[in-house]
């Protein structure tokens, strides 16, 4: 209601664009301070004592059950097994990520000096200057990219990748019940025509639909009296709708999301187990993103892009120059992104490795945790304690590391293909039999080693994020 003025809130979708684009450094500082102090203002919605209580009670519960800490209790059933294994992975990634972030900070500092700012780089400078550097170096224009990623071409590309890997065929069914006219239904079958399952795809936003993207099962695969009950799987996204005369055109992020959810769908569709409770995606949370994230790797391979990224009007294959831009921009800012993520993972684990009650105020507790890993003052953990909903209300306690754990798995697994060829038949068969078909019927670590012949290496992840060159 104020003429010529705008209102910004502390929601991510409001704060982040402000931090990226607002030229006024004082205002960036103001919104940033408010953002990172959410739940920490000494008023009636201050979360500090809640965090102390929760961390203490979780520790007590774990000890009553005979575990050293909440993390020991949670991780026993995960692929990681112990807090030591998680710390070990985080420690290996920390140094290269920090080195890259420091190099990124030096670039930012240079730009600030050019802008006449003598101050050190502050957290409210990162996103602003990163955006400027991104523009200067990569000038990636979304409008230039999108015509090559029509929904139909991307879908056909995914079908093609899946056919090359697992021999699967997809046929649209027009005469099955569905809950909305936007939904399409596909019969999935083996190369020899045997029925695998049904796949529902629901792509466009509507008023009653939740945001985001996910995969779900209407009927999970299982065996009944020696017969396979075929799964009915669904993937749901929120892509921009086609407009008059134009098909739905995806950004490369959305394209990646489609490949990702399709990977979860394959996990559900190819499941080949006896019990529904162990079927498909019923696996530990630090393993469940392997089948989905590995698919994202194919999406970005030049050889695969040339198969599906074709201009929706002219049919022209995506030019090499655009592919190169996409690839270069993929490693940009990964030092910062990895560091703020790892810092939050350490913080999570520190709270949940307590072997007794938390007796300290959480502000110094968090400070000490960040000092221990040497987090630069220009970066804060992706979530600070008082608004770390993932771990205090979102079911990710002692589990925030899972994203990068899965990241190590998917890049290492994809490397098994790359060492031979993108669609190597023997590797695909092994991935299908040892991982996609198995659901939760075996130990995740054993499944992985059976597929790969060894435990995962972190090198492919470092390479993918551009963290490898710096030693
Ligand atoms: Zn996922």
Short mmCIF file of C-alpha atoms and ligand atoms in Angstrom, two decimals:
data_model
loop_
_atom_site.label_atom_id
_atom_site.label_comp_id
_atom_site.label_asym_id
_atom_site.label_seq_id
_atom_site.Cartn_x
_atom_site.Cartn_y
_atom_site.Cartn_z
CA UNK A 1 0.00 0.00 0.00
CA UNK A 2 2.96 2.40 -0.27
CA UNK A 3 3.39 4.20 -3.54
CA UNK A 4 6.68 3.62 -5.34
CA UNK A 5 7.93 1.27 -2.64
CA UNK A 6 8.42 -2.46 -2.39
CA UNK A 7 8.04 -4.89 0.45
CA UNK A 8 10.59 -7.63 1.01
CA UNK A 9 10.11 -10.48 3.48
CA UNK A 10 12.58 -12.88 5.06
CA UNK A 11 11.38 -15.78 2.91
CA UNK A 12 14.12 -17.23 0.73
CA UNK A 13 12.30 -16.35 -2.48
CA UNK A 14 12.28 -12.71 -1.40
CA UNK A 15 15.63 -12.36 0.38
CA UNK A 16 17.83 -14.16 -2.12
CA UNK A 17 16.94 -12.10 -5.21
CA UNK A 18 17.37 -8.98 -3.07
CA UNK A 19 20.86 -10.09 -2.04
CA UNK A 20 21.67 -10.91 -5.65
CA UNK A 21 20.47 -7.72 -7.26
CA UNK A 22 20.17 -4.83 -4.80
CA UNK A 23 22.94 -2.27 -5.44
CA UNK A 24 22.46 -0.63 -2.05
CA UNK A 25 24.96 -2.34 0.27
CA UNK A 26 23.44 -0.91 3.47
CA UNK A 27 20.04 -2.35 2.59
CA UNK A 28 21.60 -5.70 1.72
CA UNK A 29 23.24 -5.67 5.14
CA UNK A 30 19.96 -4.80 6.83
CA UNK A 31 17.95 -7.61 5.25
CA UNK A 32 20.83 -10.05 5.72
CA UNK A 33 21.15 -9.34 9.45
CA UNK A 34 17.40 -9.85 9.87
CA UNK A 35 17.51 -13.06 7.80
CA UNK A 36 20.34 -14.73 9.69
CA UNK A 37 18.89 -13.79 13.07
CA UNK A 38 15.52 -15.42 12.54
CA UNK A 39 14.43 -17.10 15.79
CA UNK A 40 17.30 -15.39 17.63
CA UNK A 41 15.91 -12.05 18.72
CA UNK A 42 15.06 -12.56 22.39
CA UNK A 43 11.32 -12.24 21.74
CA UNK A 44 8.56 -14.82 22.22
CA UNK A 45 9.51 -16.70 19.05
CA UNK A 46 13.16 -17.05 20.02
CA UNK A 47 14.28 -20.63 19.36
CA UNK A 48 17.51 -20.82 21.32
CA UNK A 49 16.19 -22.66 24.36
CA UNK A 50 14.07 -24.93 22.14
CA UNK A 51 17.22 -26.04 20.35
CA UNK A 52 18.98 -26.74 23.64
CA UNK A 53 16.02 -28.81 24.86
CA UNK A 54 15.67 -30.76 21.63
CA UNK A 55 19.35 -31.59 21.34
CA UNK A 56 19.46 -32.64 25.00
CA UNK A 57 16.30 -34.76 24.85
CA UNK A 58 17.41 -36.51 21.66
CA UNK A 59 20.72 -37.32 23.26
CA UNK A 60 18.95 -38.66 26.36
CA UNK A 61 16.56 -40.79 24.30
CA UNK A 62 19.43 -42.31 22.35
CA UNK A 63 21.31 -43.13 25.56
CA UNK A 64 18.21 -44.74 27.09
CA UNK A 65 18.15 -46.98 24.02
CA UNK A 66 21.80 -47.88 24.51
CA UNK A 67 23.42 -45.64 21.91
CA UNK A 68 26.27 -43.21 22.55
CA UNK A 69 24.43 -40.34 20.84
CA UNK A 70 21.43 -39.48 18.67
CA UNK A 71 23.68 -39.66 15.59
CA UNK A 72 24.76 -43.21 16.50
CA UNK A 73 21.10 -44.13 16.93
CA UNK A 74 20.00 -42.63 13.58
CA UNK A 75 22.97 -43.65 11.47
CA UNK A 76 22.97 -47.31 12.43
CA UNK A 77 20.34 -47.96 9.76
CA UNK A 78 21.82 -45.63 7.15
CA UNK A 79 24.44 -46.45 4.58
CA UNK A 80 26.91 -44.31 6.57
CA UNK A 81 26.48 -46.47 9.74
CA UNK A 82 28.44 -44.25 12.14
CA UNK A 83 29.08 -40.54 12.82
CA UNK A 84 32.79 -41.22 12.29
CA UNK A 85 32.11 -42.27 8.69
CA UNK A 86 30.12 -39.09 8.07
CA UNK A 87 32.77 -36.84 9.64
CA UNK A 88 35.35 -38.64 7.55
CA UNK A 89 33.55 -37.78 4.31
CA UNK A 90 32.89 -34.16 5.35
CA UNK A 91 36.54 -33.73 6.34
CA UNK A 92 37.75 -35.00 2.96
CA UNK A 93 35.50 -32.58 1.06
CA UNK A 94 36.03 -29.61 3.35
CA UNK A 95 39.56 -28.65 2.35
CA UNK A 96 39.14 -28.57 -1.44
CA UNK A 97 35.78 -26.79 -1.08
CA UNK A 98 37.28 -24.18 1.24
CA UNK A 99 40.20 -23.57 -1.13
CA UNK A 100 37.78 -22.99 -4.01
CA UNK A 101 35.62 -20.69 -1.89
CA UNK A 102 38.68 -18.64 -0.96
CA UNK A 103 39.56 -18.26 -4.64
CA UNK A 104 35.97 -17.14 -5.29
CA UNK A 105 36.23 -14.67 -2.41
CA UNK A 106 39.38 -13.19 -3.95
CA UNK A 107 37.46 -12.58 -7.20
CA UNK A 108 34.71 -10.87 -5.25
CA UNK A 109 37.21 -8.75 -3.33
CA UNK A 110 38.71 -7.53 -6.63
CA UNK A 111 35.31 -6.39 -7.85
CA UNK A 112 34.57 -4.66 -4.56
CA UNK A 113 37.84 -2.75 -4.77
CA UNK A 114 36.91 -1.69 -8.30
CA UNK A 115 33.60 -0.46 -6.85
CA UNK A 116 35.55 1.62 -4.31
CA UNK A 117 34.63 -0.54 -1.29
CA UNK A 118 37.52 -0.97 1.11
CA UNK A 119 35.76 -3.32 3.53
CA UNK A 120 36.41 -7.09 3.72
CA UNK A 121 33.97 -9.35 1.85
CA UNK A 122 30.85 -9.75 3.98
CA UNK A 123 28.14 -12.42 3.72
CA UNK A 124 25.80 -9.83 2.17
CA UNK A 125 28.33 -9.19 -0.62
CA UNK A 126 28.68 -12.80 -1.84
CA UNK A 127 25.50 -13.25 -3.83
CA UNK A 128 25.56 -9.74 -5.25
CA UNK A 129 29.08 -9.97 -6.68
CA UNK A 130 28.72 -13.62 -7.63
CA UNK A 131 25.79 -12.61 -9.82
CA UNK A 132 27.90 -9.89 -11.46
CA UNK A 133 30.78 -12.29 -12.09
CA UNK A 134 28.39 -14.90 -13.48
CA UNK A 135 27.01 -12.38 -15.93
CA UNK A 136 30.44 -11.16 -16.94
CA UNK A 137 31.91 -14.62 -17.51
CA UNK A 138 29.10 -16.76 -18.79
CA UNK A 139 26.30 -14.46 -19.96
CA UNK A 140 23.98 -17.45 -19.87
CA UNK A 141 20.67 -16.22 -21.15
CA UNK A 142 17.81 -18.47 -20.21
CA UNK A 143 15.77 -17.34 -23.21
CA UNK A 144 18.57 -18.49 -25.49
CA UNK A 145 18.59 -21.97 -23.91
CA UNK A 146 14.91 -22.75 -23.44
CA UNK A 147 13.92 -23.27 -27.11
CA UNK A 148 16.20 -26.35 -27.12
CA UNK A 149 14.41 -27.88 -24.16
CA UNK A 150 10.77 -28.32 -25.08
CA UNK A 151 9.04 -30.65 -22.66
CA UNK A 152 8.35 -33.14 -25.42
CA UNK A 153 11.96 -33.22 -26.63
CA UNK A 154 13.25 -33.62 -23.08
CA UNK A 155 10.76 -36.42 -22.40
CA UNK A 156 11.75 -38.20 -25.59
CA UNK A 157 15.39 -37.75 -24.61
CA UNK A 158 14.76 -39.39 -21.24
CA UNK A 159 12.92 -42.27 -22.92
CA UNK A 160 15.85 -42.68 -25.31
CA UNK A 161 18.43 -42.68 -22.50
CA UNK A 162 16.36 -45.25 -20.60
CA UNK A 163 15.95 -47.40 -23.68
CA UNK A 164 19.70 -47.33 -24.35
CA UNK A 165 20.45 -48.26 -20.74
CA UNK A 166 17.77 -50.77 -19.82
CA UNK A 167 15.95 -51.55 -23.07
CA UNK A 168 12.71 -50.09 -21.73
CA UNK A 169 9.88 -48.98 -24.02
CA UNK A 170 7.21 -46.35 -23.34
CA UNK A 171 3.75 -46.18 -24.87
CA UNK A 172 1.15 -43.54 -24.05
CA UNK A 173 -2.19 -44.95 -22.85
CA UNK A 174 -5.23 -42.80 -23.55
CA UNK A 175 -7.90 -45.05 -22.06
CA UNK A 176 -6.88 -45.38 -18.41
CA UNK A 177 -8.40 -43.42 -15.52
CA UNK A 178 -6.52 -40.30 -14.47
CA UNK A 179 -7.18 -37.57 -11.95
CA UNK A 180 -6.63 -34.53 -14.17
CA UNK A 181 -6.63 -33.85 -17.90
CA UNK A 182 -3.04 -32.52 -17.79
CA UNK A 183 -1.78 -35.93 -16.65
CA UNK A 184 -0.35 -38.38 -19.19
CA UNK A 185 -0.08 -42.12 -18.55
CA UNK A 186 2.55 -44.42 -20.02
CA UNK A 187 2.89 -48.14 -20.17
CA UNK A 188 6.45 -49.19 -19.49
CA UNK A 189 7.60 -52.50 -20.94
CA UNK A 190 10.77 -54.50 -21.42
CA UNK A 191 12.51 -54.83 -24.76
CA UNK A 192 10.63 -58.10 -25.36
CA UNK A 193 7.27 -56.49 -24.53
CA UNK A 194 6.83 -57.83 -20.99
CA UNK A 195 4.84 -55.41 -18.82
CA UNK A 196 6.92 -53.48 -16.25
CA UNK A 197 4.43 -50.99 -14.83
CA UNK A 198 2.52 -47.76 -15.38
CA UNK A 199 3.96 -44.27 -15.15
CA UNK A 200 1.79 -41.21 -14.53
CA UNK A 201 3.33 -37.83 -15.36
CA UNK A 202 1.78 -34.59 -14.06
CA UNK A 203 3.80 -31.55 -15.11
CA UNK A 204 1.94 -28.28 -14.78
CA UNK A 205 1.02 -26.12 -11.80
CA UNK A 206 -2.62 -25.55 -10.86
CA UNK A 207 -4.32 -23.85 -7.95
CA UNK A 208 -4.80 -26.98 -5.81
CA UNK A 209 -1.32 -28.41 -6.39
CA UNK A 210 1.67 -28.27 -4.05
CA UNK A 211 4.86 -26.66 -5.42
CA UNK A 212 8.08 -28.54 -6.14
CA UNK A 213 8.76 -31.89 -7.80
CA UNK A 214 8.50 -35.42 -6.48
CA UNK A 215 7.91 -39.07 -7.29
CA UNK A 216 5.29 -41.20 -5.59
CA UNK A 217 3.76 -44.69 -5.86
CA UNK A 218 0.06 -45.46 -6.21
CA UNK A 219 0.89 -49.14 -6.05
CA UNK A 220 4.28 -50.48 -5.10
CA UNK A 221 5.78 -53.53 -6.73
CA UNK A 222 5.56 -56.79 -4.73
CA UNK A 223 5.12 -60.52 -5.22
CA UNK A 224 1.80 -62.20 -4.47
CA UNK A 225 1.62 -66.01 -4.74
CA UNK A 226 4.69 -66.08 -6.94
CA UNK A 227 3.41 -63.39 -9.30
CA UNK A 228 4.85 -59.89 -9.71
CA UNK A 229 2.33 -57.17 -8.95
CA UNK A 230 3.30 -54.38 -11.35
CA UNK A 231 3.96 -50.96 -9.83
CA UNK A 232 1.99 -47.80 -10.61
CA UNK A 233 4.33 -44.85 -10.24
CA UNK A 234 3.85 -41.13 -10.61
CA UNK A 235 6.11 -38.14 -11.09
CA UNK A 236 4.85 -34.65 -10.38
CA UNK A 237 6.53 -31.39 -11.38
CA UNK A 238 5.59 -27.73 -11.73
CA UNK A 239 6.91 -26.65 -15.13
CA UNK A 240 5.64 -23.59 -16.99
CA UNK A 241 2.60 -24.46 -19.11
CA UNK A 242 2.56 -24.26 -22.90
CA UNK A 243 1.27 -20.88 -24.12
CA UNK A 244 -0.78 -20.16 -27.23
CA UNK A 245 1.17 -21.50 -30.18
CA UNK A 246 4.22 -22.45 -28.07
CA UNK A 247 5.03 -25.75 -26.36
CA UNK A 248 6.18 -25.90 -22.73
CA UNK A 249 9.84 -24.85 -22.74
CA UNK A 250 12.04 -25.89 -19.81
CA UNK A 251 15.04 -24.20 -18.26
CA UNK A 252 18.08 -26.43 -17.90
CA UNK A 253 17.34 -26.63 -14.16
CA UNK A 254 13.86 -27.93 -14.91
CA UNK A 255 15.30 -30.39 -17.42
CA UNK A 256 17.60 -31.69 -14.70
CA UNK A 257 14.64 -31.96 -12.32
CA UNK A 258 12.76 -34.07 -14.87
CA UNK A 259 15.72 -36.46 -15.25
CA UNK A 260 16.02 -36.57 -11.44
CA UNK A 261 12.38 -37.50 -10.76
CA UNK A 262 12.47 -39.97 -13.62
CA UNK A 263 15.39 -41.68 -11.87
CA UNK A 264 13.23 -42.11 -8.75
CA UNK A 265 10.46 -43.45 -10.99
CA UNK A 266 12.82 -46.08 -12.45
CA UNK A 267 13.71 -47.15 -8.91
CA UNK A 268 10.00 -47.77 -8.29
CA UNK A 269 9.24 -49.29 -11.72
CA UNK A 270 12.15 -51.72 -11.94
CA UNK A 271 11.76 -52.94 -8.37
CA UNK A 272 11.83 -56.72 -8.20
CA UNK A 273 11.34 -57.78 -4.58
CA UNK A 274 8.89 -59.87 -2.57
CA UNK A 275 7.76 -57.44 0.12
CA UNK A 276 6.08 -54.12 -0.52
CA UNK A 277 7.70 -52.60 2.56
CA UNK A 278 11.15 -53.07 0.98
CA UNK A 279 10.09 -52.16 -2.55
CA UNK A 280 11.56 -49.46 -4.81
CA UNK A 281 12.57 -46.32 -2.96
CA UNK A 282 12.22 -47.91 0.52
CA UNK A 283 15.94 -47.48 1.17
CA UNK A 284 18.02 -45.39 3.62
CA UNK A 285 17.86 -41.61 3.06
CA UNK A 286 21.58 -41.38 2.27
CA UNK A 287 21.07 -43.91 -0.55
CA UNK A 288 17.67 -42.95 -2.00
CA UNK A 289 19.02 -40.10 -4.16
CA UNK A 290 21.49 -42.31 -5.99
CA UNK A 291 19.04 -43.57 -8.67
CA UNK A 292 17.66 -40.04 -9.17
CA UNK A 293 20.87 -38.04 -9.13
CA UNK A 294 22.73 -40.40 -11.42
CA UNK A 295 20.17 -39.61 -14.15
CA UNK A 296 21.06 -35.90 -13.94
CA UNK A 297 24.53 -36.78 -15.21
CA UNK A 298 23.19 -38.05 -18.53
CA UNK A 299 21.11 -34.90 -18.97
CA UNK A 300 24.24 -32.76 -19.11
CA UNK A 301 26.52 -34.93 -21.27
CA UNK A 302 27.24 -33.31 -24.67
CA UNK A 303 26.63 -36.62 -26.46
CA UNK A 304 23.20 -36.92 -24.82
CA UNK A 305 22.31 -33.24 -25.22
CA UNK A 306 22.81 -33.68 -28.94
CA UNK A 307 20.32 -36.55 -28.86
CA UNK A 308 17.47 -34.55 -27.33
CA UNK A 309 18.20 -30.80 -27.10
CA UNK A 310 16.75 -29.72 -30.42
CA UNK A 311 15.17 -26.37 -31.25
CA UNK A 312 11.41 -26.80 -31.02
CA UNK A 313 10.80 -24.75 -34.18
CA UNK A 314 13.69 -25.61 -36.49
CA UNK A 315 14.82 -28.98 -35.11
CA UNK A 316 18.39 -27.58 -35.01
CA UNK A 317 20.62 -29.48 -32.56
CA UNK A 318 21.92 -27.37 -29.63
CA UNK A 319 25.13 -25.58 -30.74
CA UNK A 320 28.48 -26.56 -29.22
CA UNK A 321 28.98 -23.02 -27.91
CA UNK A 322 25.83 -23.28 -25.80
CA UNK A 323 26.83 -26.71 -24.51
CA UNK A 324 30.17 -25.28 -23.48
CA UNK A 325 28.51 -22.41 -21.63
CA UNK A 326 26.24 -24.84 -19.80
CA UNK A 327 29.24 -26.92 -18.76
CA UNK A 328 31.36 -24.00 -17.61
CA UNK A 329 28.57 -22.47 -15.58
CA UNK A 330 28.01 -25.82 -13.83
CA UNK A 331 31.18 -25.48 -11.72
CA UNK A 332 30.74 -21.76 -11.08
CA UNK A 333 30.25 -20.74 -7.41
CA UNK A 334 30.58 -24.37 -6.27
CA UNK A 335 33.20 -23.49 -3.64
CA UNK A 336 30.71 -21.25 -1.85
CA UNK A 337 27.76 -23.60 -2.34
CA UNK A 338 29.72 -26.60 -1.05
CA UNK A 339 31.21 -24.74 1.92
CA UNK A 340 27.90 -23.31 3.20
CA UNK A 341 26.32 -26.76 2.77
CA UNK A 342 29.17 -28.62 4.52
CA UNK A 343 29.16 -26.08 7.37
CA UNK A 344 25.47 -26.85 7.97
CA UNK A 345 26.21 -30.60 7.81
CA UNK A 346 28.91 -30.26 10.47
CA UNK A 347 26.57 -28.20 12.64
CA UNK A 348 23.85 -30.86 12.40
CA UNK A 349 26.28 -33.59 13.34
CA UNK A 350 27.74 -31.59 16.20
CA UNK A 351 24.32 -31.17 17.80
CA UNK A 352 23.49 -34.81 17.37
CA UNK A 353 26.80 -36.35 18.45
CA UNK A 354 26.38 -35.01 21.99
CA UNK A 355 26.88 -37.78 24.51
CA UNK A 356 25.21 -35.79 27.29
CA UNK A 357 22.84 -32.84 27.73
CA UNK A 358 23.71 -29.61 25.95
CA UNK A 359 24.73 -27.21 28.70
CA UNK A 360 25.89 -24.33 26.54
CA UNK A 361 24.02 -21.45 24.92
CA UNK A 362 23.69 -22.33 21.24
CA UNK A 363 25.22 -19.11 19.94
CA UNK A 364 28.69 -19.88 21.35
CA UNK A 365 28.09 -23.59 20.54
CA UNK A 366 27.56 -22.73 16.88
CA UNK A 367 30.47 -20.28 16.89
CA UNK A 368 32.82 -22.91 18.31
CA UNK A 369 31.66 -25.49 15.76
CA UNK A 370 32.32 -23.10 12.88
CA UNK A 371 35.64 -21.96 14.30
CA UNK A 372 36.77 -25.56 14.55
CA UNK A 373 36.36 -26.12 10.80
CA UNK A 374 37.75 -22.68 9.93
CA UNK A 375 34.66 -21.24 8.25
CA UNK A 376 35.60 -17.81 6.84
CA UNK A 377 33.72 -14.85 8.32
CA UNK A 378 32.32 -14.04 4.87
CA UNK A 379 30.22 -17.25 4.84
CA UNK A 380 27.70 -18.63 7.32
CA UNK A 381 26.25 -22.18 7.40
CA UNK A 382 23.33 -22.57 5.01
CA UNK A 383 21.05 -22.76 8.06
CA UNK A 384 21.89 -21.29 11.43
CA UNK A 385 20.70 -23.13 14.54
CA UNK A 386 17.56 -21.10 15.26
CA UNK A 387 16.09 -21.66 11.78
CA UNK A 388 17.58 -25.04 10.93
CA UNK A 389 14.19 -26.63 10.29
CA UNK A 390 15.65 -29.57 8.34
CA UNK A 391 17.16 -31.00 11.50
CA UNK A 392 14.88 -29.68 14.23
CA UNK A 393 11.53 -30.31 12.59
CA UNK A 394 12.07 -31.80 9.14
CA UNK A 395 13.25 -35.33 9.95
CA UNK A 396 16.83 -34.71 8.84
CA UNK A 397 18.45 -34.85 12.28
CA UNK A 398 21.96 -36.28 11.85
CA UNK A 399 21.01 -36.60 8.19
CA UNK A 400 21.74 -33.32 6.46
CA UNK A 401 24.97 -34.87 5.12
CA UNK A 402 22.82 -37.20 2.98
CA UNK A 403 22.71 -34.88 0.00
CA UNK A 404 26.45 -34.88 -0.50
CA UNK A 405 26.80 -38.54 0.48
CA UNK A 406 24.41 -39.33 -2.37
CA UNK A 407 26.34 -36.87 -4.52
CA UNK A 408 29.50 -38.89 -4.01
CA UNK A 409 27.61 -42.07 -4.88
CA UNK A 410 25.96 -40.77 -8.03
CA UNK A 411 29.08 -39.20 -9.51
CA UNK A 412 31.19 -42.26 -8.69
CA UNK A 413 28.53 -44.59 -10.14
CA UNK A 414 28.27 -42.48 -13.27
CA UNK A 415 32.05 -42.60 -13.55
CA UNK A 416 31.73 -46.39 -13.88
CA UNK A 417 29.81 -45.71 -17.10
CA UNK A 418 32.10 -42.97 -18.31
CA UNK A 419 35.18 -45.14 -17.95
CA UNK A 420 33.63 -47.45 -20.55
CA UNK A 421 30.88 -45.66 -22.42
CA UNK A 422 27.79 -43.64 -21.52
CA UNK A 423 25.49 -46.55 -22.28
CA UNK A 424 27.77 -49.45 -21.49
CA UNK A 425 25.50 -52.50 -21.45
CA UNK A 426 27.30 -54.50 -18.75
CA UNK A 427 27.47 -51.51 -16.36
CA UNK A 428 23.79 -50.70 -16.97
CA UNK A 429 22.81 -54.30 -16.32
CA UNK A 430 24.79 -54.33 -13.09
CA UNK A 431 23.27 -51.02 -11.95
CA UNK A 432 19.81 -52.34 -12.70
CA UNK A 433 20.23 -55.73 -10.99
CA UNK A 434 22.28 -54.63 -7.99
CA UNK A 435 20.60 -51.30 -7.24
CA UNK A 436 17.40 -50.47 -9.12
CA UNK A 437 15.76 -53.89 -8.70
CA UNK A 438 16.82 -54.49 -5.11
CA UNK A 439 14.79 -51.89 -3.19
CA UNK A 440 15.78 -52.09 0.47
CA UNK A 441 16.38 -55.84 0.54
CA UNK A 442 20.13 -55.59 1.09
CA UNK A 443 22.56 -53.37 2.97
CA UNK A 444 23.09 -50.20 0.93
CA UNK A 445 26.85 -50.36 1.25
CA UNK A 446 26.88 -53.98 0.08
CA UNK A 447 24.60 -53.18 -2.89
CA UNK A 448 26.89 -50.37 -3.92
CA UNK A 449 30.07 -52.39 -3.62
CA UNK A 450 28.52 -55.25 -5.57
CA UNK A 451 27.71 -52.85 -8.39
CA UNK A 452 30.98 -50.92 -8.35
CA UNK A 453 33.42 -53.59 -7.19
CA UNK A 454 34.68 -51.09 -4.58
CA UNK A 455 33.50 -48.37 -2.21
CA UNK A 456 32.77 -44.93 -3.71
CA UNK A 457 35.58 -42.48 -4.47
CA UNK A 458 35.12 -38.75 -3.87
CA UNK A 459 37.23 -37.74 -6.89
CA UNK A 460 34.37 -37.72 -9.45
CA UNK A 461 32.34 -35.37 -7.22
CA UNK A 462 35.31 -33.02 -6.78
CA UNK A 463 35.81 -33.00 -10.54
CA UNK A 464 32.13 -32.33 -11.25
CA UNK A 465 32.08 -29.37 -8.87
CA UNK A 466 35.36 -27.97 -10.15
CA UNK A 467 37.04 -28.56 -6.78
CA UNK A 468 39.65 -30.99 -7.94
CA UNK A 469 42.28 -28.76 -9.50
CA UNK A 470 43.04 -27.06 -6.21
CA UNK A 471 45.13 -29.24 -3.94
ZN1 LIG B 1 15.18 -36.80 -5.20
#
